[in-house]
Short mmCIF file of C-alpha atoms in Angstrom, two decimals:
data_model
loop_
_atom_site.label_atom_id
_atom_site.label_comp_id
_atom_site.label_asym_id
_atom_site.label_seq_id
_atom_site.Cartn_x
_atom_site.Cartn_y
_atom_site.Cartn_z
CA UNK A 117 -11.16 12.58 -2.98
CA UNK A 118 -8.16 13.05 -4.73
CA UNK A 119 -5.11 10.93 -5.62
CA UNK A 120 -1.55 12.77 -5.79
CA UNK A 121 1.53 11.15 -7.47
CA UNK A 122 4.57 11.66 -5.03
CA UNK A 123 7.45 11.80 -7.58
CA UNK A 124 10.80 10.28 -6.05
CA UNK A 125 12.43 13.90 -7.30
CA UNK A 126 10.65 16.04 -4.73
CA UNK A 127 12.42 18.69 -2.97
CA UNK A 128 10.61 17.10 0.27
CA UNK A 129 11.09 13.02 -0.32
CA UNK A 130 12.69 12.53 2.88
CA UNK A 131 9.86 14.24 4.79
CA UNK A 132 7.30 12.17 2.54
CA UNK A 133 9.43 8.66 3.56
CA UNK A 134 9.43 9.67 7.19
CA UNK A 135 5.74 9.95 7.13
CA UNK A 136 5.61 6.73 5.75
CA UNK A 137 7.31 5.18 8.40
CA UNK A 138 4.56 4.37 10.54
CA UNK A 139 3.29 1.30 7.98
CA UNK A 140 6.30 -0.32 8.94
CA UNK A 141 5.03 -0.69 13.07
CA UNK A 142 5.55 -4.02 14.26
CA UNK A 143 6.65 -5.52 10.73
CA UNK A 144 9.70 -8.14 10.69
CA UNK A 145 12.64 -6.71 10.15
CA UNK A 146 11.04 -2.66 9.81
CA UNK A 147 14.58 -1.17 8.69
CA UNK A 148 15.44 -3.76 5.79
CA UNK A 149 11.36 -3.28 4.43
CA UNK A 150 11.28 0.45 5.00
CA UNK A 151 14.47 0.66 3.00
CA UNK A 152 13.01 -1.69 0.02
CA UNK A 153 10.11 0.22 -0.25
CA UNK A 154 12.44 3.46 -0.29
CA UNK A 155 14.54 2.55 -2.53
CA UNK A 156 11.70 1.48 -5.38
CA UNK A 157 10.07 4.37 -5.25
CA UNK A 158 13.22 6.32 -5.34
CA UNK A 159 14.41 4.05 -8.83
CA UNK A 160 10.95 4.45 -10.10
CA UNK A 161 9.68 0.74 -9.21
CA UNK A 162 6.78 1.34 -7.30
CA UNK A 163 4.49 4.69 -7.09
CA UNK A 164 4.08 6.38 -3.88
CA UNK A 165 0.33 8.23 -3.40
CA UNK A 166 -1.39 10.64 -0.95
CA UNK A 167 -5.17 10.29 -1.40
CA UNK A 168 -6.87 13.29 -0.06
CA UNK A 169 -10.33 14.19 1.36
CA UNK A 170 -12.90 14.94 3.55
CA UNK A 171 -11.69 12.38 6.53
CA UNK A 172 -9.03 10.94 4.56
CA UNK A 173 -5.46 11.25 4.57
CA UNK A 174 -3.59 8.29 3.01
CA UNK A 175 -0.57 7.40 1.75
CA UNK A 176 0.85 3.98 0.38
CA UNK A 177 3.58 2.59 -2.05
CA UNK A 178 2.20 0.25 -4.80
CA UNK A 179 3.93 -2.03 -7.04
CA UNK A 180 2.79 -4.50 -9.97
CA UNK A 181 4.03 -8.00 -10.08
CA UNK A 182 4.96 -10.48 -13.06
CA UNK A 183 0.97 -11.27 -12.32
CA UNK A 184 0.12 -8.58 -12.80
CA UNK A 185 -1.27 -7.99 -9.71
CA UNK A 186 -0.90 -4.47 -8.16
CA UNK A 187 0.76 -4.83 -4.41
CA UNK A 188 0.63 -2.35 -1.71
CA UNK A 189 3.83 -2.47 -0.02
CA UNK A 190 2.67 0.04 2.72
CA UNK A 191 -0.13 2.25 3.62
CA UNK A 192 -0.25 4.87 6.59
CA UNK A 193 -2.68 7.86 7.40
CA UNK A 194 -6.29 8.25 8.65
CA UNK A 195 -9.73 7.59 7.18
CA UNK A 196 -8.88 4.12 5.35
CA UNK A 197 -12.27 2.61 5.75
CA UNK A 198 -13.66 5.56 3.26
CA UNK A 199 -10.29 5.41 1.49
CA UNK A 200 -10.42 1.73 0.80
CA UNK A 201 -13.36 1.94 -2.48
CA UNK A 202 -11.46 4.88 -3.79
CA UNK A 203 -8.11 2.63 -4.57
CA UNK A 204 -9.86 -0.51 -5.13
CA UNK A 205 -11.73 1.12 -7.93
CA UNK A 206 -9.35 2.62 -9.31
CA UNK A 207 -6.94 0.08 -9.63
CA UNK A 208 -9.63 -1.90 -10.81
CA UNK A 209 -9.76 0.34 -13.69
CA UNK A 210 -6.32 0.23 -14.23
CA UNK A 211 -6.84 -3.79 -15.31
CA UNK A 212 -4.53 -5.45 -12.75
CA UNK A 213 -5.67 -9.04 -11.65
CA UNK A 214 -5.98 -8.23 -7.80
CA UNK A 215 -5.01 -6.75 -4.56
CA UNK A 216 -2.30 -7.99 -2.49
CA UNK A 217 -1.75 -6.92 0.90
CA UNK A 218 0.75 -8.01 3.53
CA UNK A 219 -0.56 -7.31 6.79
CA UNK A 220 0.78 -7.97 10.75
CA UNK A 221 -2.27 -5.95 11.64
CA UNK A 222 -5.75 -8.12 12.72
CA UNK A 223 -7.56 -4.70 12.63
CA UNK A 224 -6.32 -4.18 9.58
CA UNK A 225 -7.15 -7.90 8.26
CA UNK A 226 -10.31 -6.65 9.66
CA UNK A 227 -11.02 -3.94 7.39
CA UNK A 228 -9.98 -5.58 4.20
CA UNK A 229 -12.21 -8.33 4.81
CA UNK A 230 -15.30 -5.93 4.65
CA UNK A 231 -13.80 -5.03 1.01
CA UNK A 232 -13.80 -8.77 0.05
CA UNK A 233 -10.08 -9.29 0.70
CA UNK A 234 -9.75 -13.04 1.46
CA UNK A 235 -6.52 -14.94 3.49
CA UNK A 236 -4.41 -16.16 0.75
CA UNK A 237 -1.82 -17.14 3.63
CA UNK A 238 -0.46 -16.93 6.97
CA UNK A 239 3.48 -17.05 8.23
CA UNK A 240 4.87 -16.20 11.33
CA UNK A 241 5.27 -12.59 11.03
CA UNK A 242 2.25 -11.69 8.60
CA UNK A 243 -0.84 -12.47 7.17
CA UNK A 244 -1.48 -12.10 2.96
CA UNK A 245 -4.66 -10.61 1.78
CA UNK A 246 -5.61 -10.30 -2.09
CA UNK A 247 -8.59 -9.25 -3.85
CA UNK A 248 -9.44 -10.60 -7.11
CA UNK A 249 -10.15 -7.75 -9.59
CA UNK A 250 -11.03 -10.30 -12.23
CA UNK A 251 -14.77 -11.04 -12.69
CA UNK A 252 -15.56 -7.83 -10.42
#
């Protein structure tokens, strides 16, 4: 599989937002996160990536925090499950402290789980996964 960096100054960003799009089903206020997530990859806060491979077609938005921790603010495409050790390795290697992952999805709660993704919380509109890198 292989990762490609989707640079905010691509002829074809607004195709590579719209296909984005989809991570944002059924998430509180869609417009207002689609937008955030947008607009820091477009000012060079977060990275946008489209791993590709056999069965796998992903793209998602990451982000570090203060902690350190690297955040996926969205993730759309097909073949996740064999996606999943491919970006947990390598931002493993990257030395952030953990995963996060917000989540309205139970399939998708699902999934991480079988990576060793734990409940960290639960509101009213999603549910917080992380992974703890540290110790791995």
């Amino acid at each position: 599989m292989r990762f490609q960096l989707i640079r905010p100054n691509r002829a074809d960003m607004k195709a590579q937002y719209t296909l984005l799009r989809p991570a944002f089903n059924q998430v509180h206020e869609a417009k207002f996160e689609f937008d955030f997530c947008c607009d820091a990859v477009t000012n060079k806060r977060a990275s946008m990536y489209h791993l590709k491979g056999k069965g796998v077609s992903v793209r998602f938005v990451g982000i570090v925090t203060d902690d350190n921790d690297y955040l996926i603010l969205a993730m759309t495409g097909k073949g996740l499950v064999a996606a999943a050790p491919i970006i947990i390795d390598t931002v493993k290697s990257q030395g952030y402290r953990a995963i996060k992952y917000h989540t309205v999805r139970q399939g998708m709660k699902r999934i991480l789980q079988r990576f060793g993704f734990s409940v960290l919380a639960t509101t009213e509109y999603d549910t917080v996964m992380a992974l703890n890198l540290e110790g791995c």
